[in-house]
mmCIF file with all atom_site columns, C-alpha atoms in Angstrom:
data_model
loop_
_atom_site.group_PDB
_atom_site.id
_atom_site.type_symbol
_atom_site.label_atom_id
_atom_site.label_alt_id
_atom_site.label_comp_id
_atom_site.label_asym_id
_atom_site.label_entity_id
_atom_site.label_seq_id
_atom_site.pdbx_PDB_ins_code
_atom_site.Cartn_x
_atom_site.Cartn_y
_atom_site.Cartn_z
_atom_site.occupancy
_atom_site.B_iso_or_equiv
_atom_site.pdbx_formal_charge
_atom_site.auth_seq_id
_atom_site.auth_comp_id
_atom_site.auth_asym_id
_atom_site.auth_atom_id
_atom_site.pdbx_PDB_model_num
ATOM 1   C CA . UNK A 1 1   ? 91.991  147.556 69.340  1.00 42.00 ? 68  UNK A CA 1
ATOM 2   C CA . UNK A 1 2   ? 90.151  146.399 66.535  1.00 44.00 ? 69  UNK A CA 1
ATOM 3   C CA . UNK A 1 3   ? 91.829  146.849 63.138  1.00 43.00 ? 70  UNK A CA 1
ATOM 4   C CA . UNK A 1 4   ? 90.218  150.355 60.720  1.00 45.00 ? 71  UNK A CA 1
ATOM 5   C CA . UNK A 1 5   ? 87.227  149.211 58.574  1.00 44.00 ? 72  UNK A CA 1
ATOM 6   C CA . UNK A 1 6   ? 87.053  148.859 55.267  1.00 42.00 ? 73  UNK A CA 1
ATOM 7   C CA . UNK A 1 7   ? 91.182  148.302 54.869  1.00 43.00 ? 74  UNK A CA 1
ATOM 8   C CA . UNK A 1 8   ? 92.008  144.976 52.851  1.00 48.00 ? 75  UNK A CA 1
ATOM 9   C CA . UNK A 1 9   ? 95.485  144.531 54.994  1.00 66.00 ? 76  UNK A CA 1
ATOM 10  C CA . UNK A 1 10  ? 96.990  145.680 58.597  1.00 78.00 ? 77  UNK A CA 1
ATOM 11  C CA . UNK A 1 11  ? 100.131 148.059 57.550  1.00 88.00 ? 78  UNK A CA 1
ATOM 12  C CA . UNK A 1 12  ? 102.516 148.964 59.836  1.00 92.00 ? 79  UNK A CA 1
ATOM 13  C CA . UNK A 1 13  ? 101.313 152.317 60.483  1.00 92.00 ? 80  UNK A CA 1
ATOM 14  C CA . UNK A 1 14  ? 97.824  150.437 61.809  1.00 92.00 ? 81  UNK A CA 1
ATOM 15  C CA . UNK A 1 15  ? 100.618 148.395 64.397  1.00 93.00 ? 82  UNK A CA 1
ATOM 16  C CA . UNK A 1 16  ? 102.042 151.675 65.413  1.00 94.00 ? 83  UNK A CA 1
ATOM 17  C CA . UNK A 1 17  ? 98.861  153.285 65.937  1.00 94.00 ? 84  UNK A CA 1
ATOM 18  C CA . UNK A 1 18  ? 97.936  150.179 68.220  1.00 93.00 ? 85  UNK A CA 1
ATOM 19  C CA . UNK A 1 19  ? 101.234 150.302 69.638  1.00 95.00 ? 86  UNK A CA 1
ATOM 20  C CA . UNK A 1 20  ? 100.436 153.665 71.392  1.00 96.00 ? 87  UNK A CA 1
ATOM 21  C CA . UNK A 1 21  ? 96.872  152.953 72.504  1.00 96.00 ? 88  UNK A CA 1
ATOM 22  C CA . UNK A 1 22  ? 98.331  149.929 73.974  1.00 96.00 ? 89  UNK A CA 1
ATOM 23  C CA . UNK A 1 23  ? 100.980 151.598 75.845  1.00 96.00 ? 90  UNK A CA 1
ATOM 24  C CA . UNK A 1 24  ? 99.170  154.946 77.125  1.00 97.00 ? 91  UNK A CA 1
ATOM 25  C CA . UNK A 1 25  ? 97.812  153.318 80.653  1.00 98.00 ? 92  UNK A CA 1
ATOM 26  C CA . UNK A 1 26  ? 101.419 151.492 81.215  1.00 96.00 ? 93  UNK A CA 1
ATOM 27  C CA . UNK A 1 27  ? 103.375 154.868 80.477  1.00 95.00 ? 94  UNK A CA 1
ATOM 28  C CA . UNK A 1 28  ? 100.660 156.905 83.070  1.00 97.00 ? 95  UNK A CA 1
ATOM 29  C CA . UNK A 1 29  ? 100.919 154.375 85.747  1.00 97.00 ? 96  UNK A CA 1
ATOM 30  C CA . UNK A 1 30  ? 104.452 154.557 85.595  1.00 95.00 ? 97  UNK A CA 1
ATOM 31  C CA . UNK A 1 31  ? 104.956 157.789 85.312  1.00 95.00 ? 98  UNK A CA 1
ATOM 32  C CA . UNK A 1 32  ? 102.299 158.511 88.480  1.00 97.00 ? 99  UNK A CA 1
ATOM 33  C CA . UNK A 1 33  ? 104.915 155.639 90.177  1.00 97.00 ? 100 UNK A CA 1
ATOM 34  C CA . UNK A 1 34  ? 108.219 157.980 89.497  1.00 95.00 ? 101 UNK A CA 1
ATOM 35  C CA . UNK A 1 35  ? 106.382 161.041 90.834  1.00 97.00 ? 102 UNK A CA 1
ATOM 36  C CA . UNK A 1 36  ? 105.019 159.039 93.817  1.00 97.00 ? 103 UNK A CA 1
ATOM 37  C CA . UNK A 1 37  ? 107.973 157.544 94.609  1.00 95.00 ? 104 UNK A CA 1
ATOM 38  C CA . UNK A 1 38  ? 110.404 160.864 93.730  1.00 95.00 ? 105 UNK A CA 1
ATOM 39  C CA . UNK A 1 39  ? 107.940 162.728 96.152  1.00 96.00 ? 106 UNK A CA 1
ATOM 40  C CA . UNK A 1 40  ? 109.356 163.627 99.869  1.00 95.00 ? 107 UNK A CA 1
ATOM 41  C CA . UNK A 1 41  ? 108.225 162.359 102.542 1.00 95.00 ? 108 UNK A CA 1
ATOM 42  C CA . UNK A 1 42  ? 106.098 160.037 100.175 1.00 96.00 ? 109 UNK A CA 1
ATOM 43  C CA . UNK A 1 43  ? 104.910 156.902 102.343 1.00 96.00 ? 110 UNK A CA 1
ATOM 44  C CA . UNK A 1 44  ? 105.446 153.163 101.741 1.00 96.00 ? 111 UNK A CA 1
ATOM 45  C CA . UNK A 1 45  ? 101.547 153.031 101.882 1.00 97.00 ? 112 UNK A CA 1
ATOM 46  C CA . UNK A 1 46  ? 101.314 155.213 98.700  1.00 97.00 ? 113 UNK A CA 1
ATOM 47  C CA . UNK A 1 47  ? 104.761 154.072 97.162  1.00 97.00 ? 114 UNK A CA 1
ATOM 48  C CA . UNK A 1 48  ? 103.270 150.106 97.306  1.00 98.00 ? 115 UNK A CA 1
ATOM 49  C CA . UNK A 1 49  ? 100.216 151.526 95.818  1.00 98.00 ? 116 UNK A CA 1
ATOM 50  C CA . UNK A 1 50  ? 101.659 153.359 92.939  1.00 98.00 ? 117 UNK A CA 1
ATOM 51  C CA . UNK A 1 51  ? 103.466 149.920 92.002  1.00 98.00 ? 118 UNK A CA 1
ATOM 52  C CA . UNK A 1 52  ? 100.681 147.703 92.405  1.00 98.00 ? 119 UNK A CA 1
ATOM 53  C CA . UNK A 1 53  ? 99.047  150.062 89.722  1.00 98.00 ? 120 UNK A CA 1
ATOM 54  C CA . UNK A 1 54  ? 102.215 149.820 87.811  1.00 97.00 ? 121 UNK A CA 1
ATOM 55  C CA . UNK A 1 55  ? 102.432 146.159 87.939  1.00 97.00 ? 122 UNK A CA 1
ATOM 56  C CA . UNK A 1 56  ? 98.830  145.678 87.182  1.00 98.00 ? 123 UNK A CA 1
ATOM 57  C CA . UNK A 1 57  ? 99.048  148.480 83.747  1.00 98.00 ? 124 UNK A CA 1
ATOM 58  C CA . UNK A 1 58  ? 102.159 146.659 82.746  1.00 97.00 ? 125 UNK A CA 1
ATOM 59  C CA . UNK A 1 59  ? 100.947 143.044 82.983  1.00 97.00 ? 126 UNK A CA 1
ATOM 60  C CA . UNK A 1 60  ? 97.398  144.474 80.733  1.00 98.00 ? 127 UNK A CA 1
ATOM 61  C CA . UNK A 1 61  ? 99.796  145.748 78.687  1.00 97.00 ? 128 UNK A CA 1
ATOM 62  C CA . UNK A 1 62  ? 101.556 142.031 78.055  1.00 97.00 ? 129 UNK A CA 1
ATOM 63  C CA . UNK A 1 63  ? 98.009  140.486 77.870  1.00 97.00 ? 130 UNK A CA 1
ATOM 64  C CA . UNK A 1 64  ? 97.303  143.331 74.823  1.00 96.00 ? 131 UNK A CA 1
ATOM 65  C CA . UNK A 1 65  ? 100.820 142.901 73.194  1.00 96.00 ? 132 UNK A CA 1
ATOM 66  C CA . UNK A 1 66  ? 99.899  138.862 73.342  1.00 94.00 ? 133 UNK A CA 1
ATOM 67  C CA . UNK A 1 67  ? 96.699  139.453 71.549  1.00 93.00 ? 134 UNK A CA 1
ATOM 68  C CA . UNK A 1 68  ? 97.796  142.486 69.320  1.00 90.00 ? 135 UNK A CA 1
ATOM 69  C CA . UNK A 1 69  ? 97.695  141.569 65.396  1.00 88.00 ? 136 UNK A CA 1
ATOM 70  C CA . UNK A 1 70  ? 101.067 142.402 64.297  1.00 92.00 ? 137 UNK A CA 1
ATOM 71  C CA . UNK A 1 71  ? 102.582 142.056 60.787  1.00 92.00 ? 138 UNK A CA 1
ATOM 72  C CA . UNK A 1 72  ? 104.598 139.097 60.723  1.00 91.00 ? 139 UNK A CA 1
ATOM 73  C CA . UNK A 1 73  ? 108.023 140.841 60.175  1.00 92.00 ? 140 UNK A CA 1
ATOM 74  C CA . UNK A 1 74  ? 107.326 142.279 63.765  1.00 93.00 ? 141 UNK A CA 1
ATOM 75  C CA . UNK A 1 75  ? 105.873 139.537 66.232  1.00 94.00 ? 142 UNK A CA 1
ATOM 76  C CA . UNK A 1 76  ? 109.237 138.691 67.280  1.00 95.00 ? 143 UNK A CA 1
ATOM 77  C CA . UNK A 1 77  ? 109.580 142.281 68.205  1.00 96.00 ? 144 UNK A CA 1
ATOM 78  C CA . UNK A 1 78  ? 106.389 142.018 70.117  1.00 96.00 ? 145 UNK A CA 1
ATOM 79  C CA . UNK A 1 79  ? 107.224 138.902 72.019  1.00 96.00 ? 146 UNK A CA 1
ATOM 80  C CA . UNK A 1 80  ? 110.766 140.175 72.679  1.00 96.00 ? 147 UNK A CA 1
ATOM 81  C CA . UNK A 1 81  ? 108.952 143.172 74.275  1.00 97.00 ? 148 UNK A CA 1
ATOM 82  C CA . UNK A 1 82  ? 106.313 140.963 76.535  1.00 97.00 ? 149 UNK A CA 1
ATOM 83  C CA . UNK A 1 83  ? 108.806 138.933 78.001  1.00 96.00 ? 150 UNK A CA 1
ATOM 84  C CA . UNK A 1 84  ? 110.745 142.543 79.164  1.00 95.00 ? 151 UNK A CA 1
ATOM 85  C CA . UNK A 1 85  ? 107.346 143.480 80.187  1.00 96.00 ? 152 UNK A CA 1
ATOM 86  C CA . UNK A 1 86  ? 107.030 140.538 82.333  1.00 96.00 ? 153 UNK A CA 1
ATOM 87  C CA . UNK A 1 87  ? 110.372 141.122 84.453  1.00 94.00 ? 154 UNK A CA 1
ATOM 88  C CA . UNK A 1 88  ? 109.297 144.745 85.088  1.00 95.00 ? 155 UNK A CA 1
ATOM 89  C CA . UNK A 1 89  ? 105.818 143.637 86.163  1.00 96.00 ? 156 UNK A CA 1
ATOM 90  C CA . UNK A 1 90  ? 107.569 140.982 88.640  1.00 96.00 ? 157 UNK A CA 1
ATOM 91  C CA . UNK A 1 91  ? 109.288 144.194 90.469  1.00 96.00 ? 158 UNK A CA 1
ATOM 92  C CA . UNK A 1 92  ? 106.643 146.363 90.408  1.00 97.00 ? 159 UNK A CA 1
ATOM 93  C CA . UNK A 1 93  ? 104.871 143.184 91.913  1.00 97.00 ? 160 UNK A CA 1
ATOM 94  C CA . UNK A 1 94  ? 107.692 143.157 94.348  1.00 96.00 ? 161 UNK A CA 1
ATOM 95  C CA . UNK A 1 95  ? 107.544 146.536 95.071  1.00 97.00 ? 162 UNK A CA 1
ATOM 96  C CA . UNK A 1 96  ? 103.919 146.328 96.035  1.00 97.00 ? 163 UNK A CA 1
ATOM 97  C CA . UNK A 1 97  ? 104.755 143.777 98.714  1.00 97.00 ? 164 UNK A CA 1
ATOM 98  C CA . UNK A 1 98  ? 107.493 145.752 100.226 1.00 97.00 ? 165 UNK A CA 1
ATOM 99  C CA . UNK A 1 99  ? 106.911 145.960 104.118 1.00 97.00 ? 166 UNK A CA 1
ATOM 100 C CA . UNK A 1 100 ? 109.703 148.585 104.270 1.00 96.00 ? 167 UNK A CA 1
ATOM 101 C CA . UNK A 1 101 ? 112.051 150.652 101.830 1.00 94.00 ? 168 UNK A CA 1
ATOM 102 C CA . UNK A 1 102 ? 114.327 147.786 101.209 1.00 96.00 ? 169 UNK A CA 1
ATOM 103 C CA . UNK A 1 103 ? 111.640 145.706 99.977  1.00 96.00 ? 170 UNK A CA 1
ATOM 104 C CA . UNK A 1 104 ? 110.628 149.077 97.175  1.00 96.00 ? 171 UNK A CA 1
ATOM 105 C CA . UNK A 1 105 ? 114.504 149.085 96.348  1.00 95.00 ? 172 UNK A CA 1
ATOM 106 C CA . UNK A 1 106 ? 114.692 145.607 95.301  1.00 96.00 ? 173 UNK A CA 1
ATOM 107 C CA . UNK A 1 107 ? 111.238 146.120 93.444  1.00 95.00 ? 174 UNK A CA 1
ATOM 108 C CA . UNK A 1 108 ? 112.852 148.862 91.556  1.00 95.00 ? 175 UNK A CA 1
ATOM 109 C CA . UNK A 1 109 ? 115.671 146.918 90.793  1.00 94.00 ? 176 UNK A CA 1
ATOM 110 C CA . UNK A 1 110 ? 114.386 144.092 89.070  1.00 92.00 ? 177 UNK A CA 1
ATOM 111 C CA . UNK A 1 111 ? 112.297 146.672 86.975  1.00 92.00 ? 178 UNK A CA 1
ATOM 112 C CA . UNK A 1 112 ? 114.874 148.631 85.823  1.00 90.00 ? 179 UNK A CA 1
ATOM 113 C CA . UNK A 1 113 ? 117.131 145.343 84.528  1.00 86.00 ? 180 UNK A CA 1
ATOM 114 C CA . UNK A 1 114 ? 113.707 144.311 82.863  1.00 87.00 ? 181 UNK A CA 1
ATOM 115 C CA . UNK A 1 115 ? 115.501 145.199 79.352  1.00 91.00 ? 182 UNK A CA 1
ATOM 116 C CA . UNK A 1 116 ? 111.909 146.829 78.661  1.00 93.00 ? 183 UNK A CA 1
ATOM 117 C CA . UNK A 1 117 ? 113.305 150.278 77.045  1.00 92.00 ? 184 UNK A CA 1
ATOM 118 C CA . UNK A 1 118 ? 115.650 148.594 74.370  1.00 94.00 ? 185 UNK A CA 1
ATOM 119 C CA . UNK A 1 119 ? 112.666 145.978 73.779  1.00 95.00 ? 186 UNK A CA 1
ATOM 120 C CA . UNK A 1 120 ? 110.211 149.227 73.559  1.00 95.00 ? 187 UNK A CA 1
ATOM 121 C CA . UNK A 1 121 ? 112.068 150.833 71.259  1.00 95.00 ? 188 UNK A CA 1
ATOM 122 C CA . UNK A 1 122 ? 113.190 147.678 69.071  1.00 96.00 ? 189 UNK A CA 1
ATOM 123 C CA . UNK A 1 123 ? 109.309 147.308 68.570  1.00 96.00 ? 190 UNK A CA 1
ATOM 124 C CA . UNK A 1 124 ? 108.539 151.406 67.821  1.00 96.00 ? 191 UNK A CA 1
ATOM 125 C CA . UNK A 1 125 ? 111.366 151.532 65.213  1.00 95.00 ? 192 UNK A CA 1
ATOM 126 C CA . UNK A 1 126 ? 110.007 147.901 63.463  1.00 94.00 ? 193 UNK A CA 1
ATOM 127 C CA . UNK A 1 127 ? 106.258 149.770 63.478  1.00 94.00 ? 194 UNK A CA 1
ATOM 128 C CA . UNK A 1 128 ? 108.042 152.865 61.996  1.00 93.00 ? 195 UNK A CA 1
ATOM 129 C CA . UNK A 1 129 ? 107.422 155.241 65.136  1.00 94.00 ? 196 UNK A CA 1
ATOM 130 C CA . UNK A 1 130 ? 110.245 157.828 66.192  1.00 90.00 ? 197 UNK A CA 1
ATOM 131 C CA . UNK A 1 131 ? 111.943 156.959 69.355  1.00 88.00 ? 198 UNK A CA 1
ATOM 132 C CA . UNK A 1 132 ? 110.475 157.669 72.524  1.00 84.00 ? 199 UNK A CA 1
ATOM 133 C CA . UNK A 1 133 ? 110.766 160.188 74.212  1.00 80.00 ? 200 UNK A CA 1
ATOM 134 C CA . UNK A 1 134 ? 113.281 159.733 77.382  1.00 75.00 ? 201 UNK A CA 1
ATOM 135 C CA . UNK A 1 135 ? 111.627 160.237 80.944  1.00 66.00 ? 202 UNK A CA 1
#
């Protein structure tokens, strides 16, 4: 996202604003992965797919956090947040080579000991954005 014309400096409410556009495509492809894989009688075919899509969002997302211009009081905060990002893409990655449910467990593991929610919201409250909203 390029940064508003015409402003002399990039304030922490341009960050946040980036922030969110940044994290819209992660947050649907995840939450089209919990309904997918919440969903009876759900197959592995569409449960691996749903992750793969995950996987994919999530590792965009670490390639726009990467090149994001954040204020210098919050790139820590940023790079704390990409290298979460990076464990929950590596079980979402997992969990789109499953060959059986086992395979999506283990996936879904790894993802949820990414450390990617306390990262998240370390991040939103440096940018000055409210929590986010649980899920």
């Amino acid at each position: 996202m390029a940064s508003p014309t015409g402003t002399a400096a990039w304030t922490m409410e341009d960050a946040g604003r980036e922030y969110l556009a940044m994290v819209e495509p992660s947050n649907a492809a995840n939450a089209k992965l919990r309904t997918v894989s919440g969903r009876e009688g759900a197959t592995l075919k569409e449960v691996t797919a749903a992750c793969r899509q995950a996987a994919d969002a999530v590792n965009q997302l670490v390639a726009d956090l990467q090149a994001g211009r954040w204020p210098e009081e919050v790139k820590a905060d940023a790079a704390a947040l990409s290298v979460a990002l990076r464990e929950n893409a590596a079980g979402n990655e997992l969990c789109a080579d499953a060959s059986d449910v086992s395979g999506i467990e283990k996936g879904f593991q790894k993802s949820a000991g990414s450390g990617v929610s306390e990262a998240a919201a370390a991040l939103r409250a440096a940018v000055g954005l409210a929590p986010a909203p649980a899920q």
